[in-house]
Short mmCIF file of C-alpha atoms and ligand atoms in Angstrom, two decimals:
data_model
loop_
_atom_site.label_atom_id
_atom_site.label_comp_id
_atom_site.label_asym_id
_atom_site.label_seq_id
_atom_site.Cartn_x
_atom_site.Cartn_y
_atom_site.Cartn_z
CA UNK V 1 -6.18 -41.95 38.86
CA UNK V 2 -6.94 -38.23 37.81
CA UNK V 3 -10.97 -37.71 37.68
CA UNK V 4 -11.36 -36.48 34.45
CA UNK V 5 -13.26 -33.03 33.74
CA UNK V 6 -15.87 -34.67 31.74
CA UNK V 7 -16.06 -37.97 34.44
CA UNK V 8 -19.58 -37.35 35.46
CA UNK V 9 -21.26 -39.23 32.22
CA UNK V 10 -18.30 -41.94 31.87
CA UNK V 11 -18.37 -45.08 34.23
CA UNK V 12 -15.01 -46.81 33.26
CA UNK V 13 -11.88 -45.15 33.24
CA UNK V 14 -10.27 -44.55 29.66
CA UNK V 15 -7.60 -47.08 27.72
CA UNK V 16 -4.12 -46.44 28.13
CA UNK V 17 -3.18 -46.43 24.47
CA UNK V 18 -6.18 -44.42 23.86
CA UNK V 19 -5.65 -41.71 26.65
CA UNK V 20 -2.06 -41.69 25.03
CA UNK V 21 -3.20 -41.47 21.27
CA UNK V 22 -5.78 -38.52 22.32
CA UNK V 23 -3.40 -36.47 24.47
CA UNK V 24 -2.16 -33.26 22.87
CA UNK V 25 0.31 -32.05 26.33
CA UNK V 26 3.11 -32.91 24.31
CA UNK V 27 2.54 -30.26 21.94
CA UNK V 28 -0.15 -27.89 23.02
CA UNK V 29 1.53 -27.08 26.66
CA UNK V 30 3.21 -24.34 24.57
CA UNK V 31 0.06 -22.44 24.55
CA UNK V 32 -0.07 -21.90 28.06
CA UNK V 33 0.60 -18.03 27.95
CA UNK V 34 -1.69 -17.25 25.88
CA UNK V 35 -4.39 -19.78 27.85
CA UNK V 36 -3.85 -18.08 30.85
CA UNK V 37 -4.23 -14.49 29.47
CA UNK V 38 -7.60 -15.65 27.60
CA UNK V 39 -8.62 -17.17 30.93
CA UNK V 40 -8.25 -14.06 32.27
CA UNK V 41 -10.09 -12.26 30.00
CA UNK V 42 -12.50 -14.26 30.56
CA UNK V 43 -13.08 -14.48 34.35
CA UNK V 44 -13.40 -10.76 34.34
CA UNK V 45 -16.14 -10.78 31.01
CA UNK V 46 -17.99 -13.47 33.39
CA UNK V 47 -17.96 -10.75 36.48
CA UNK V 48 -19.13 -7.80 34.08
CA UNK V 49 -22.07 -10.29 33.16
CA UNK V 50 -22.67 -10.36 36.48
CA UNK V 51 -21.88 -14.57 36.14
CA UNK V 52 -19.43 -14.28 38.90
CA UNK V 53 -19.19 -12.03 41.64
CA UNK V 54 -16.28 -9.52 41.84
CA UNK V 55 -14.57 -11.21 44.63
CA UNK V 56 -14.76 -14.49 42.76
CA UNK V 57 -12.99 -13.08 39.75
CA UNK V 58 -10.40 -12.05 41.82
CA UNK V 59 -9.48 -15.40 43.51
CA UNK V 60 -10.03 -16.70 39.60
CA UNK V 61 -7.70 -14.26 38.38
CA UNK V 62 -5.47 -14.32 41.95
CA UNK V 63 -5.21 -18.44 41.15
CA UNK V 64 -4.37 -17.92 37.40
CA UNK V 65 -1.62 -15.57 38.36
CA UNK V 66 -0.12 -18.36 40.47
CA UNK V 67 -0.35 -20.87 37.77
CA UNK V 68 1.44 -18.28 35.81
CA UNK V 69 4.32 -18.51 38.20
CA UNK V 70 4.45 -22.14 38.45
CA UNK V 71 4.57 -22.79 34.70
CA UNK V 72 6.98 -19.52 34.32
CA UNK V 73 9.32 -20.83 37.09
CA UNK V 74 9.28 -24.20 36.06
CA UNK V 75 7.59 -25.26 39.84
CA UNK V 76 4.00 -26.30 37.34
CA UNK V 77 3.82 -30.55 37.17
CA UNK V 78 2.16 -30.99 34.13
CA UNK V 79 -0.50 -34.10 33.82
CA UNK V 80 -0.64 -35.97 30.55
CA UNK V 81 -3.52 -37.56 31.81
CA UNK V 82 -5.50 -34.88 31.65
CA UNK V 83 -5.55 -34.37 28.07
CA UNK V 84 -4.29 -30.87 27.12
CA UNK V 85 -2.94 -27.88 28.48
CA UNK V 86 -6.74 -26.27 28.81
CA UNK V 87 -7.33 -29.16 31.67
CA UNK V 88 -4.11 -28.82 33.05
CA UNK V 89 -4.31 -25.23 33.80
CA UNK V 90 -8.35 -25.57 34.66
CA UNK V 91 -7.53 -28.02 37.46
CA UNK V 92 -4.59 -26.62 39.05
CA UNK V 93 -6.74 -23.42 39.78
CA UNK V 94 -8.64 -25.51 41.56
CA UNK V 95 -6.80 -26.88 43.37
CA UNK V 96 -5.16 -23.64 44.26
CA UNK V 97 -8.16 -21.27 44.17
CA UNK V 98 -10.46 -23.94 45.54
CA UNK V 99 -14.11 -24.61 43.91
CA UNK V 100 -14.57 -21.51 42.75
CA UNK V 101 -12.00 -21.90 40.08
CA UNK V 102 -14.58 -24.16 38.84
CA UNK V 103 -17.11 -21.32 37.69
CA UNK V 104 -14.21 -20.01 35.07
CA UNK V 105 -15.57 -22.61 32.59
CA UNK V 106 -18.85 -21.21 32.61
CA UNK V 107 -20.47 -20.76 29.68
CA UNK V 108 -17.08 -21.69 27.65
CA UNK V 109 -15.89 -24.36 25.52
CA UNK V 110 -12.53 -25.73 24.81
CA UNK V 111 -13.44 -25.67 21.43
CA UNK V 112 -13.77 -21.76 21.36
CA UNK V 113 -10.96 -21.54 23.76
CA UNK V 114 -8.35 -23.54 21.74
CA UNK V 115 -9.45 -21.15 18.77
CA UNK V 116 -8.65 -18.43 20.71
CA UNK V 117 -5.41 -19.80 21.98
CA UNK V 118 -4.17 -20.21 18.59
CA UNK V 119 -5.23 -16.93 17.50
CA UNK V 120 -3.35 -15.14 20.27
CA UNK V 121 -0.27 -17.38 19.60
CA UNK V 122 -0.10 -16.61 16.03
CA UNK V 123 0.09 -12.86 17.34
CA UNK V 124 3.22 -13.46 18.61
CA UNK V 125 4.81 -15.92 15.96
CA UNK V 126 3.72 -13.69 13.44
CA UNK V 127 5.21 -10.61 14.84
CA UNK V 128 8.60 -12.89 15.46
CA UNK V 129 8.67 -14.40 12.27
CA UNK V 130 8.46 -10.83 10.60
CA UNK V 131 11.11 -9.69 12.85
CA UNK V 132 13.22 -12.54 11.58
CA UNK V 133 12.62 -11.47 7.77
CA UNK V 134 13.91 -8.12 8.38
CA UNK V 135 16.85 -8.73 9.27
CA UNK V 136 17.38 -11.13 6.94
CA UNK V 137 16.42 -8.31 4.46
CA UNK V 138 18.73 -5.90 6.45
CA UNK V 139 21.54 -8.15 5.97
CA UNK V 140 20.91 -8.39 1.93
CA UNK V 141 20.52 -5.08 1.59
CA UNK V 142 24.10 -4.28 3.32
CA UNK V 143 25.89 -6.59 1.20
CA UNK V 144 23.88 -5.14 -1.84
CA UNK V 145 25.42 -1.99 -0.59
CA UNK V 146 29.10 -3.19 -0.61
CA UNK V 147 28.53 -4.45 -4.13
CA UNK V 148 27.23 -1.96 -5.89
CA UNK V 149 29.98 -2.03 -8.55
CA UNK V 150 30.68 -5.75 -8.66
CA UNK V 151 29.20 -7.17 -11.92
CA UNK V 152 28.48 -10.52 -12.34
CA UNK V 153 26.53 -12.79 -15.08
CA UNK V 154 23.23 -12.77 -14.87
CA UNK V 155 21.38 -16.37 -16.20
CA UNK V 156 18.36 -17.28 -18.02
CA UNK V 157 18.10 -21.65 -18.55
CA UNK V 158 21.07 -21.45 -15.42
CA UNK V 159 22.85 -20.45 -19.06
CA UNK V 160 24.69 -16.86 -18.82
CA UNK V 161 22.62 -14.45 -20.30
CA UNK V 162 23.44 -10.67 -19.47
CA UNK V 163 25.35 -9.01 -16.72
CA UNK V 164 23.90 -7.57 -13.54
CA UNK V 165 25.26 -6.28 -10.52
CA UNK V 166 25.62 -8.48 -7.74
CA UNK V 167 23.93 -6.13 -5.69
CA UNK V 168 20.98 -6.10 -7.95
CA UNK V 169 20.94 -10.35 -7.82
CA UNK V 170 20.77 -9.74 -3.95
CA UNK V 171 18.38 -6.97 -3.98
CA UNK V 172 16.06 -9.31 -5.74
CA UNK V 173 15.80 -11.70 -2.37
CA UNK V 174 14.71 -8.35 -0.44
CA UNK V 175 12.11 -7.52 -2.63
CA UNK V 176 10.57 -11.30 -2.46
CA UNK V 177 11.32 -11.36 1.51
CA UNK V 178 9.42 -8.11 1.15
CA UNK V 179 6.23 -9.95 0.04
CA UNK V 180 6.74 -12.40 2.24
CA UNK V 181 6.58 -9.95 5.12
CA UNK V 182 3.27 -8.16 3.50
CA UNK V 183 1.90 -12.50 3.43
CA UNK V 184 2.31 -12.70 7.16
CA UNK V 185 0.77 -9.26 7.64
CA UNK V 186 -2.36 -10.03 5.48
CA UNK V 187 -2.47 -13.22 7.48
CA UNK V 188 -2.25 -10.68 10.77
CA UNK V 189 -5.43 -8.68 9.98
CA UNK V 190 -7.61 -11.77 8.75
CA UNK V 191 -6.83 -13.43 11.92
CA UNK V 192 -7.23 -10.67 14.47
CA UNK V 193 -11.00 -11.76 15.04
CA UNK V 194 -12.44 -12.81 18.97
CA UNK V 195 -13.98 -16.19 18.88
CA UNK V 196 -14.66 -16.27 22.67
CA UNK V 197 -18.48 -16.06 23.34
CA UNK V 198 -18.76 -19.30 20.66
CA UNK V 199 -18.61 -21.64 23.34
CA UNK V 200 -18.84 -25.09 22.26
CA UNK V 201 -20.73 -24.00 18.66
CA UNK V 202 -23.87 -22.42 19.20
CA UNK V 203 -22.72 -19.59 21.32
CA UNK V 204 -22.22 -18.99 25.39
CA UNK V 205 -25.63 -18.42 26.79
CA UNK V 206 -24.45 -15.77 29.45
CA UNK V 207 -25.03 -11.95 28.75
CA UNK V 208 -20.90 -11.85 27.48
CA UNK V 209 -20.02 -8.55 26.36
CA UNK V 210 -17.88 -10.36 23.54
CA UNK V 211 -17.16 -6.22 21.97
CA UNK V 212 -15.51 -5.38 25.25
CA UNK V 213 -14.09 -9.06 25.70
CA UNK V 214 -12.50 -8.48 22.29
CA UNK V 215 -10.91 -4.76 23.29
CA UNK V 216 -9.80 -6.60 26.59
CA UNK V 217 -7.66 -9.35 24.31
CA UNK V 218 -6.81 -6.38 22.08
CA UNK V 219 -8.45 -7.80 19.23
CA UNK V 220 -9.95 -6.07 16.42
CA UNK V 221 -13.24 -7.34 16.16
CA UNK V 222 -15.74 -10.72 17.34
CA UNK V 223 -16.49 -13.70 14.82
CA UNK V 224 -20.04 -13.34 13.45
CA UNK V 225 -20.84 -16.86 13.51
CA UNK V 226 -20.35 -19.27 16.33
CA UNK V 227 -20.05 -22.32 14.30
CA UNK V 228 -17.55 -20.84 11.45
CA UNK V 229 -15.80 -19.60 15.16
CA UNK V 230 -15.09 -23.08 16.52
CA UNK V 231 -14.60 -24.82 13.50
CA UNK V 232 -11.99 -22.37 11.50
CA UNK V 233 -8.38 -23.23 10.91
CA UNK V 234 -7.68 -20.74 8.07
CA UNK V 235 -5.23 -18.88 10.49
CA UNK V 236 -3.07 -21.54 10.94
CA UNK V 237 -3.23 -22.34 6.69
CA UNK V 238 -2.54 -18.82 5.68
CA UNK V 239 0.69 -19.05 8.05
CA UNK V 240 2.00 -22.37 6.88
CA UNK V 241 0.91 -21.10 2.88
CA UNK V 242 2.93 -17.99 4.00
CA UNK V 243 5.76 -20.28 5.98
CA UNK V 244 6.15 -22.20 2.63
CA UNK V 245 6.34 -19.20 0.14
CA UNK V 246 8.99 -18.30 2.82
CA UNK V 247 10.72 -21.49 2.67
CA UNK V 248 10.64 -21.60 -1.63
CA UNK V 249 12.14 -18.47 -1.61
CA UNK V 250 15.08 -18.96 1.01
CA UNK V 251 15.29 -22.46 -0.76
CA UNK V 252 16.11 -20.32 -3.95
CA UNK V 253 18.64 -17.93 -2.19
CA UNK V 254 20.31 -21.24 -0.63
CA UNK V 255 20.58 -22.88 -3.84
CA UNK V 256 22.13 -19.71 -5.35
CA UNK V 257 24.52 -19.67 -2.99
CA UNK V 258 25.11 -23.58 -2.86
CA UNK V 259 25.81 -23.53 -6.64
CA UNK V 260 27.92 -20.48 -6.43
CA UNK V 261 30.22 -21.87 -3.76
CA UNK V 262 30.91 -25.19 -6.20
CA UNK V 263 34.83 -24.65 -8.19
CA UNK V 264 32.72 -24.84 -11.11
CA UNK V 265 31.06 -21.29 -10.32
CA UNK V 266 33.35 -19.55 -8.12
CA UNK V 267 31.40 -16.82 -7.29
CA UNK V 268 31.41 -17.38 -3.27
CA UNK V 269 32.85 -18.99 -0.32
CA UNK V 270 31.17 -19.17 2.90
CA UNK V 271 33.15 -18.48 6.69
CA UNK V 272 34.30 -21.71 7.49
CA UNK V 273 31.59 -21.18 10.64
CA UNK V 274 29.09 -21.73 8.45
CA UNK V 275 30.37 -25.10 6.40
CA UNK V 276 31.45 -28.12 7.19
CA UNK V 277 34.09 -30.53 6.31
CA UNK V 278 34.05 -34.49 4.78
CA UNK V 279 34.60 -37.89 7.20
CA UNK V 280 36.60 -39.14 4.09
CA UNK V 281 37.52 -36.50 1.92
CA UNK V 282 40.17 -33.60 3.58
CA UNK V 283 39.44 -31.62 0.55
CA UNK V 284 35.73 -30.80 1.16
CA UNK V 285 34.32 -27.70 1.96
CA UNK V 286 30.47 -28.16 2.56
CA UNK V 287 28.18 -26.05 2.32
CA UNK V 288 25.64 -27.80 5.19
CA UNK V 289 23.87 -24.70 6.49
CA UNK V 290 22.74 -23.30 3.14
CA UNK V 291 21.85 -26.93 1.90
CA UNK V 292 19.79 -27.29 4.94
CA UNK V 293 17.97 -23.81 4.32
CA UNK V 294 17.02 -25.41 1.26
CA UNK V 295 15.83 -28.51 1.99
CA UNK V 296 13.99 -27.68 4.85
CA UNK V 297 11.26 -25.93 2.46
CA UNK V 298 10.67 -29.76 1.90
CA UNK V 299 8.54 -29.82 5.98
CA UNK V 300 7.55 -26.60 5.05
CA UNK V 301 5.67 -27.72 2.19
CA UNK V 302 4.12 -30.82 3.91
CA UNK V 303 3.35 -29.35 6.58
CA UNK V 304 0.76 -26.90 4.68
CA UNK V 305 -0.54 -30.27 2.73
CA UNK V 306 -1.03 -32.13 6.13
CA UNK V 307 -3.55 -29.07 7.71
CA UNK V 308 -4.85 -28.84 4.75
CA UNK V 309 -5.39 -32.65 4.07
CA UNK V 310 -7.19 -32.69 7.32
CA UNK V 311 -9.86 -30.10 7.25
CA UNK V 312 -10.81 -31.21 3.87
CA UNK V 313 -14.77 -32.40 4.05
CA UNK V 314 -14.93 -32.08 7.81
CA UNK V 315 -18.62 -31.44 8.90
CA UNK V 316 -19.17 -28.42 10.60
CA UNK V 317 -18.44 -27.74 13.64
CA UNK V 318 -15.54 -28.60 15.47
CA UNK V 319 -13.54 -32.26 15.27
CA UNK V 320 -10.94 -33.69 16.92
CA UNK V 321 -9.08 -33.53 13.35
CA UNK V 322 -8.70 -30.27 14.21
CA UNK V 323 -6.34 -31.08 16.94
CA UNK V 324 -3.94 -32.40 14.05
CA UNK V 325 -3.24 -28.79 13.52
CA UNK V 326 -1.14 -27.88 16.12
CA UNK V 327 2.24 -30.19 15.21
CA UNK V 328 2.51 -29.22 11.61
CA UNK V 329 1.75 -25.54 12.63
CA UNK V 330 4.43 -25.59 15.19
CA UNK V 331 6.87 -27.69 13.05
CA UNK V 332 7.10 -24.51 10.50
CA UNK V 333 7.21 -22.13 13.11
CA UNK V 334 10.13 -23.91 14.58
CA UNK V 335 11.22 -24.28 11.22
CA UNK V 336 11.63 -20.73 10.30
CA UNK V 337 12.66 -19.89 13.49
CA UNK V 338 15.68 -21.73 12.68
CA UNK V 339 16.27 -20.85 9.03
CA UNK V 340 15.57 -16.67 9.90
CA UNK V 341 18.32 -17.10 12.79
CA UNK V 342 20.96 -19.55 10.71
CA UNK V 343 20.76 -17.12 7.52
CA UNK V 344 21.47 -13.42 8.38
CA UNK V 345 24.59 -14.34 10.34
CA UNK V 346 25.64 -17.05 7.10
CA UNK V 347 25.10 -14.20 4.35
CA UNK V 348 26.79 -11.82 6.37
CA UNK V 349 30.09 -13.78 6.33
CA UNK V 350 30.02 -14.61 2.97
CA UNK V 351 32.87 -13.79 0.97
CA UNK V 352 32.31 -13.26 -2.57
CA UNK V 353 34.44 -13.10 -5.42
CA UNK V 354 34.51 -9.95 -7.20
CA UNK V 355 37.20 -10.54 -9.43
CA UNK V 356 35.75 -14.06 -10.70
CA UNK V 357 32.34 -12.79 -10.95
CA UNK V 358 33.44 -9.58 -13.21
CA UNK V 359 35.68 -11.86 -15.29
CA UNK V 360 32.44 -14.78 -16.02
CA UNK V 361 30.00 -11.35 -16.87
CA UNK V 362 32.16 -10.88 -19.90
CA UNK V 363 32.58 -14.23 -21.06
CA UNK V 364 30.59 -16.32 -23.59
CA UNK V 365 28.84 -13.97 -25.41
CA UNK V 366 26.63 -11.85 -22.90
CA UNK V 367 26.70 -8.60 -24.42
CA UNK V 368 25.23 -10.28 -27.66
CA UNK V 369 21.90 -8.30 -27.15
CA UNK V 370 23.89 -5.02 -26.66
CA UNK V 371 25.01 -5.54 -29.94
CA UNK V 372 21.56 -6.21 -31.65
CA UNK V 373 20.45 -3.10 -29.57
CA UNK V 374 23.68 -1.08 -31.07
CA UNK V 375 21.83 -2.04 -34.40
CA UNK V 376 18.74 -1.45 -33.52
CA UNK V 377 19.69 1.98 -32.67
CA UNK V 378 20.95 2.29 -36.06
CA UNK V 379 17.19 1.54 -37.52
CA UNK V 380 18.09 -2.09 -37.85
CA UNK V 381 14.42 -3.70 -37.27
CA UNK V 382 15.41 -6.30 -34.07
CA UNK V 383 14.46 -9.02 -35.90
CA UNK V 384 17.08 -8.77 -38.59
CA UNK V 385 19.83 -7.38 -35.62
CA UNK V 386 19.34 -10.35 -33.51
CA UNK V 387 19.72 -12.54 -36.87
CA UNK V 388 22.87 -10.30 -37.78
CA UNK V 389 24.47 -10.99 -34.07
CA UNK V 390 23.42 -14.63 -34.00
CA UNK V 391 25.83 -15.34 -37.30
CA UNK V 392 28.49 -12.66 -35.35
CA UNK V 393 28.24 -15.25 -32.76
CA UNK V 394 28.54 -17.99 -34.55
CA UNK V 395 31.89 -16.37 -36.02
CA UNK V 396 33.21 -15.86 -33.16
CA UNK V 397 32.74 -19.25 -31.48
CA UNK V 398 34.13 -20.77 -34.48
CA UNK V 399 37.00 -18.65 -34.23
CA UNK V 400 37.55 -19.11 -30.29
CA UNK V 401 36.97 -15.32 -29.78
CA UNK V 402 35.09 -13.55 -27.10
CA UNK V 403 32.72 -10.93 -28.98
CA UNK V 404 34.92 -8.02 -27.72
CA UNK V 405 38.11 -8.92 -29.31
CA UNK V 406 36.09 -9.31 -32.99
CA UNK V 407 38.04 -6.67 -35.33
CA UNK V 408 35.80 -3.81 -36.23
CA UNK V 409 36.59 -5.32 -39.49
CA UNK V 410 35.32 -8.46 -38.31
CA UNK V 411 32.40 -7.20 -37.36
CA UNK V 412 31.90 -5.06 -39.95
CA UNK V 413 31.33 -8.05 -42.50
CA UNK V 414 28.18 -8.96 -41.05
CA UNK V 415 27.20 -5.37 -41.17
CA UNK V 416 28.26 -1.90 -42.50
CA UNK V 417 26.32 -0.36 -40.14
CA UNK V 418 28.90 -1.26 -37.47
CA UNK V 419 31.49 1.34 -36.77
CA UNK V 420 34.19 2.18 -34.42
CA UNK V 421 31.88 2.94 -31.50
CA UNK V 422 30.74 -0.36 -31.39
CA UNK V 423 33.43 -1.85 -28.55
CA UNK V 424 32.52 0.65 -26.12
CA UNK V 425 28.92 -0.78 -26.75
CA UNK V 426 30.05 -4.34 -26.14
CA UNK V 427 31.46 -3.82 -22.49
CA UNK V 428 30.32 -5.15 -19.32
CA UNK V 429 30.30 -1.97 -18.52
CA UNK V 430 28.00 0.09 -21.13
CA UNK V 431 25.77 -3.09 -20.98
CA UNK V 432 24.92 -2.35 -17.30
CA UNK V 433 24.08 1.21 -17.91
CA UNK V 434 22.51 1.09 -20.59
CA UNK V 435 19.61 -0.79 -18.43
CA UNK V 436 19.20 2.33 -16.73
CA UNK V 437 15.20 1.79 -16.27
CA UNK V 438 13.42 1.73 -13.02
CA UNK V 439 14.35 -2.42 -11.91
CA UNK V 440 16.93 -2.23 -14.34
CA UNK V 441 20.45 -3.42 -13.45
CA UNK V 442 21.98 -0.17 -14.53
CA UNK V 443 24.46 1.08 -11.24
CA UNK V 444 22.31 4.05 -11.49
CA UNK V 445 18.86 2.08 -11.15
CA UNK V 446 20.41 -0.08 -8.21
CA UNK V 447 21.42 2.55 -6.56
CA UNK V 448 17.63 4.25 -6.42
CA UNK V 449 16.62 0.39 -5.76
CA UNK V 450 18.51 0.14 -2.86
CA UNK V 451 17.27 2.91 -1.27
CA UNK V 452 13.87 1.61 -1.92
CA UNK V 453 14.45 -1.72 -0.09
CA UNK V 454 16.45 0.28 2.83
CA UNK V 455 13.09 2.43 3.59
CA UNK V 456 10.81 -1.07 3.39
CA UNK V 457 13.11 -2.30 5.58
CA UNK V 458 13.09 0.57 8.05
CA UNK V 459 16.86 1.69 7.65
CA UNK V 460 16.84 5.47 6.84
CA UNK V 461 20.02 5.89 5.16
N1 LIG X 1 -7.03 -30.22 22.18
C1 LIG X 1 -8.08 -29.70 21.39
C2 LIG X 1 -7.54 -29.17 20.08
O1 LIG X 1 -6.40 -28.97 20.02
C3 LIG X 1 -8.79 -28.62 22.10
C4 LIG X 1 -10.25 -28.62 21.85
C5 LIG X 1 -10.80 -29.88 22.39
N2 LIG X 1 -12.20 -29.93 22.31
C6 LIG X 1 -12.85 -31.05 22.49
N3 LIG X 1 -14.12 -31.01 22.50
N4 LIG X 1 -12.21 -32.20 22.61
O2 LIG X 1 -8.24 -28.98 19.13
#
């Protein structure tokens, strides 16, 4: 049996189930990059503090590199039995450096060293997950391009309301992708604090230069307490909080989409890559990737509600609670991973139907408010125009009519005021532009809109 790093106090060896039911390899052995690097770092802050000699840094450092290559190639055996990536890495310097790989845990803890871990990972994801929003936002804002004169209803109560452009329905995905982006950067400055130098809680007790440490890991600045240090999971909250805004929203653009590919709407169908078919039915047409997208907000959610459930009323300092962090963290990471790779290539081959969206804008009423506006314009206060238009309505459902083939004479029953002008008024058309207001749906407004969202997204044109 493996001697465990913390044998010299324990005189019976631990449980099975228990050595099991602690062990975090499974999960945490994805941390090992950034372990070794913050190893690293740290061998060389313990030589500046004159801890270490120069020469032992370098067989530290010399060692680490080798572990590198062993995990990188593949060659590295990992040990469940001894516990967590932190030990696994610790004792095969060892054994490859020889004793003096055991001076690198001086005056460190794996409680400040798992904090760092973390911090440096969520560099990365952060970076990647941003990267993965983008072009999801680049791919909106090319088929926003493309449909710049394709009007479709727009709905209020899922009940058509008004038209828009298409372009300016898929615009409105950029702009909340958009925040999402700014989330994950807000979460990117909080986090980019240096807990090394905490040690276990209380703080190493060697001369650590923790300002130069910090530079070294390229971090912005050192945590000013050692027990907030060691005992702080905020940056893994504010990543799954931002993970499940993320997830609502794509949940949202996936249920668009979902509804619009039913015969009932219409309005899209998606490349037969990205659907599948029935067992039973030789009919169906499903529309499995964008269903997933949305229900996958579902672990997205939970797994915000499970970190969170967990560091509720923990004492200060650190807990092995804490170590619950790491599966629902990763979970969303993986998560998004897979939704930000699955949806630029689905909404790029989506084929939407112009014809059947332009046809629906000008159905059932939607220019009704143009037409109170038309009176309104004529000094009709709105109150007594949208009372006016409601009974023009009514008329005109009674009648079976669409508003725009009401007689002028028609029309002109429920008020004088109306005149010949008024059809031009009651297009699809002359609704759109008359919203010609900055985040309007006028063609005009879109157009400025679009550039907009090309510069956030870094796309010159
Ligand atoms: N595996 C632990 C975690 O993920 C690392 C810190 C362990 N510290 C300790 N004292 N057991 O949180």
């Amino acid at each position: 049996m493996l001697k465990k790093t913390w044998g010299g106090r324990f005189r019976g060896g631990a449980d099975p189930a228990a050595e099991k039911f602690t062990g975090s390899l499974a999960f945490d052995r994805r941390l090992w990059p950034q372990d070794i690097a913050g190893s690293m770092a740290w061998a060389r802050a313990l030589a500046r503090a004159g801890v270490i000699t120069d020469a032992e840094r370098d067989t530290i450092l010399d060692g680490l590199a080798r572990v590198r290559h062993e995990l990188e190639t593949g060659a590295f055996t990992f040990r469940p039995e001894l516990e967590d990536i932190h030990t696994n890495i610790e004792r095969r310097l060892i054994e490859l450096a020889g004793p003096v790989g055991g001076k690198l845990h001086t005056g460190r803890s794996r409680n400040d060293q798992i904090a760092l871990d973390e911090r440096l990972y969520l560099r990365e994801i952060l970076a990647a997950t941003r990267e993965g929003l983008r072009e999801t936002q680049h791919v909106l804002v090319d088929r926003a391009a493309e449909s710049l004169d394709v009007a479709m209803p727009g709905y209020t109560h899922l009940q058509r309301a008004q038209p828009v452009l298409l372009a300016h329905h898929l615009l409105a995905y950029v702009f909340m992708l958009e925040r999402d982006r700014e989330r994950l950067s807000d979460c990117a400055r909080r986090a980019d604090v240096m807990p090394l130098g905490a040690a276990a809680l209380a703080g190493t007790a060697f001369p650590i230069d923790r300002d130069m440490l910090a530079r070294d890991l390229g971090f912005h600045s050192v945590s000013a307490n050692s027990l907030d240090a060691v005992s702080d999971r905020d940056h893994v909250i504010e990543f799954l909080a931002g993970a499940a805004v993320i997830g609502m929203h794509c949940s949202r653009l996936a249920g668009d989409l979902t509804l619009w590919a039913t015969s009932e709407f219409g309005f899209v169908e998606f490349a037969d890559a990205f659907a599948t078919g029935s067992s039973i039915m030789p009919q169906k047409k499903n529309p499995d990737v964008a269903e997933l997208i949305r229900g996958k907000s579902g672990r997205l959610y939970g797994n915000l509600v499970a970190v969170l459930t967990t560091m509720k009323g923990l004492p200060l300092t650190y807990n092995s609670d804490m170590q619950e962090d790491k599966e629902p963290w990763f979970d969303s990471v993986d998560t998004l991973e897979a939704i930000l790779t699955v949806a630029p290539p689905m909404l790029a081959s989506l084929t939407f139907r112009a014809e059947r969206m332009r046809r629906a804008a000008g159905e059932h009423y939607a220019t009704a408010t143009d037409l109170a506006d038309y009176l309104v314009r004529k000094n009709v206060p709105f109150r007594e125009a949208h009372e006016i238009v409601g009974r023009v309505v009514r008329h005109a459902i009674e009648s079976t009519k669409e508003l725009e083939a009401l007689s002028l004479e028609e029309l002109r029953r429920f008020s004088p005021l109306i005149e010949a002008d008024v059809h031009e008024a009651l297009s699809v058309e002359a609704s759109l532009a008359a919203r010609n207001v900055a985040g309007g749906t006028a063609p005009e407004a879109v157009r400025r809109a679009l550039a907009d969202a090309r510069r956030l997204v870094g796309d010159g044109a």
